[in-house]
């Protein structure tokens, strides 16, 4: 069981749904949902820089299609901290998109641990669960 | 008897003298008169009568005795030999009857004198001989009437006819010679054996300015010009060998003038030897000068004729070449000597069948000049322009080889035929781009007459408001670069119709590299351009469709898929959750919301699709922007009042255009709604709506003092569907997408400028195509 998981999604329903599934599967102790990617990013930065006492989440579920700061923008902003995040924080893309182009693009990003399509399936969660 | 004996001796002496020196006989006669009979005692003896008679008869002198009247009483026998009479024929006949009537008076006088003074000498007289001819007789008489033995007048006569004749001839020749010498119209002179002037005639002064006295004794060399001494001395030496001839020498007169003279010099023989030189000199200074002048002029004329680069020749009356210029010789590739004197028609018999032959005959006959142009194959193929002039000796022919001009002319004719008949427009301009000539094609395409375009600049004439100023500018700079170029340019017919030309311009330079002309060839590409325009439109449409498709892929993968994914997830959750769990109801509500969202997206897609189609087909109507604005503002009235929004409108009432009112309404509505939605919380919202004219239509500006956007972040996605940049605000991200779609459907363009926390400005360009 993970200590801490972030869910970054502008869709409130989606956050609710993901949280509910994670809770049902006892995926993590703490699930934190962010409607605004910017705030999620700020949180992560603070943890990386040590300016906050908050620990880094072990898993991040990241939506792609968000206003103002998309999932791609989010990843790009994190790329300087690739080393710092490696082994400590795994990012999974969780999107409703069925666009193959986006899957390919995600495969190229070193920060991305996996590409998941909504809705979150139980089987996938089993694979992701911390043994 | 003393006197008797004295006479015969005297006669003998006389006879002897006469024989040896007949020329002096006249001079001897007086001596004879004073002769005294030789007194010698040894010879003083008496001879018989017969002795005397024989002596008197044998002498060639005629001895006769006359009585006082002149009648012969005795005639010596010698009369037979001298005059042909027998003594008997004369005895008793008066001697006077034989005398020439002209001489008779003087003879009679002498006879009378004789009677008085005993002796007398008769003047010479003529005596008729037996043959009837007159003989000159010299006669002396002695009155011996008182001598008893004689009793008469003794006359001794001698025939001197020959001597008289000789003397006459001598006088005559002398006079002749004198006349030749002194009266000769030229200067005549003689030189002595030393070459000094011996005699000169009066003309010497005219010729040399030396007087006769100056010159006599001077050597001839004194007169000669130094350069000519040798010629003269050679000439004189030749004369000494007996050869007469003529030389031309130059002399210097006493006054220092130089004269050219021609001198004929000849030897003077005397007694078989050359004793001197006689010369006749003629002043030929003028003649020499004239000759020189003639020579010079002839030479000049020759060189003038030769310097005429056009071939030239003269034919005499027999059609023989009397002159041929060097250029003619080189034209026929023959030496002048090969043709001079040859008959032209024999040299080139084929010419006899030419037009030239006929014209030559005509010129010779009518004595008027004629001109013709004819193609020749002789001496080699070519086209000649020939002038034929009559001359006193025949005809002169002068011609120009116009083969090249003819060829060029033909070439030009062909080219001009091509240029005028081609379907393309052809323009010939001068270096200032002013039209010098246009072809029929130009007139046909543009609708202008040739006369009205001459002197105009094609760009000024043909370009118009629709011509792209950049293209126009490029054409000018390409003309200035003086290099060939081609362009596609929008022009106008005279009627104002649009005309697309593909122009191909070539500058023409002369041999010195100066720009002379421009030649422009215009191809009407209007149809092609229109097709191109359609193609562009089609491509544009396709592009838009493609964009739409991409957009729909996106919509489907995100906006449509999102609520579906949510619904799926929620259903799974609902199935899993116990009914009494708090989340069960929440999940159920959210499931419903997701389904509703799905419905909305489907409706939106439908709306967008129908909007795109209708934008292309909906009828345009005149829409006044002020009115549309007023209507939209009316809809917002309450909300603006509630939010305390200040709206400033500046739209001129005449800013109207052909458009779709609903679209303009929707655009304005969306923009105002955005302004209201993203107002800055800390200050009053102000909105400015205004229009202004630009060259293609109107610009509608909507500016607000709202929260603004970070353009760096939003630029790419601002007008995309379902993109929102304000996470905390209500909105589904369709407004600006709709605005843009509608603006595009109206053929307009939308621009945005925004500064975070200051406000946003949208500019919508309406009226023409802004892609």
Short mmCIF file of N, CA and C in Angstrom, two decimals, chain B residues 23 330 334 352 611 656:
data_model
loop_
_atom_site.label_atom_id
_atom_site.label_comp_id
_atom_site.label_asym_id
_atom_site.label_seq_id
_atom_site.Cartn_x
_atom_site.Cartn_y
_atom_site.Cartn_z
N UNK B 23 82.96 82.32 -158.48
CA UNK B 23 82.18 83.15 -157.55
C UNK B 23 82.72 84.57 -157.48
N UNK B 330 37.19 43.90 -106.08
CA UNK B 330 37.15 42.94 -104.98
C UNK B 330 35.78 42.30 -104.89
N UNK B 334 38.13 39.77 -108.98
CA UNK B 334 39.01 39.72 -110.15
C UNK B 334 39.92 40.92 -110.08
N UNK B 352 22.91 39.28 -119.89
CA UNK B 352 22.09 39.78 -120.99
C UNK B 352 20.61 39.51 -120.78
N UNK B 611 -22.98 24.71 -38.44
CA UNK B 611 -22.52 26.09 -38.59
C UNK B 611 -21.57 26.21 -39.77
N UNK B 656 -21.82 49.41 -42.37
CA UNK B 656 -22.68 48.27 -42.69
C UNK B 656 -21.98 47.43 -43.74
#
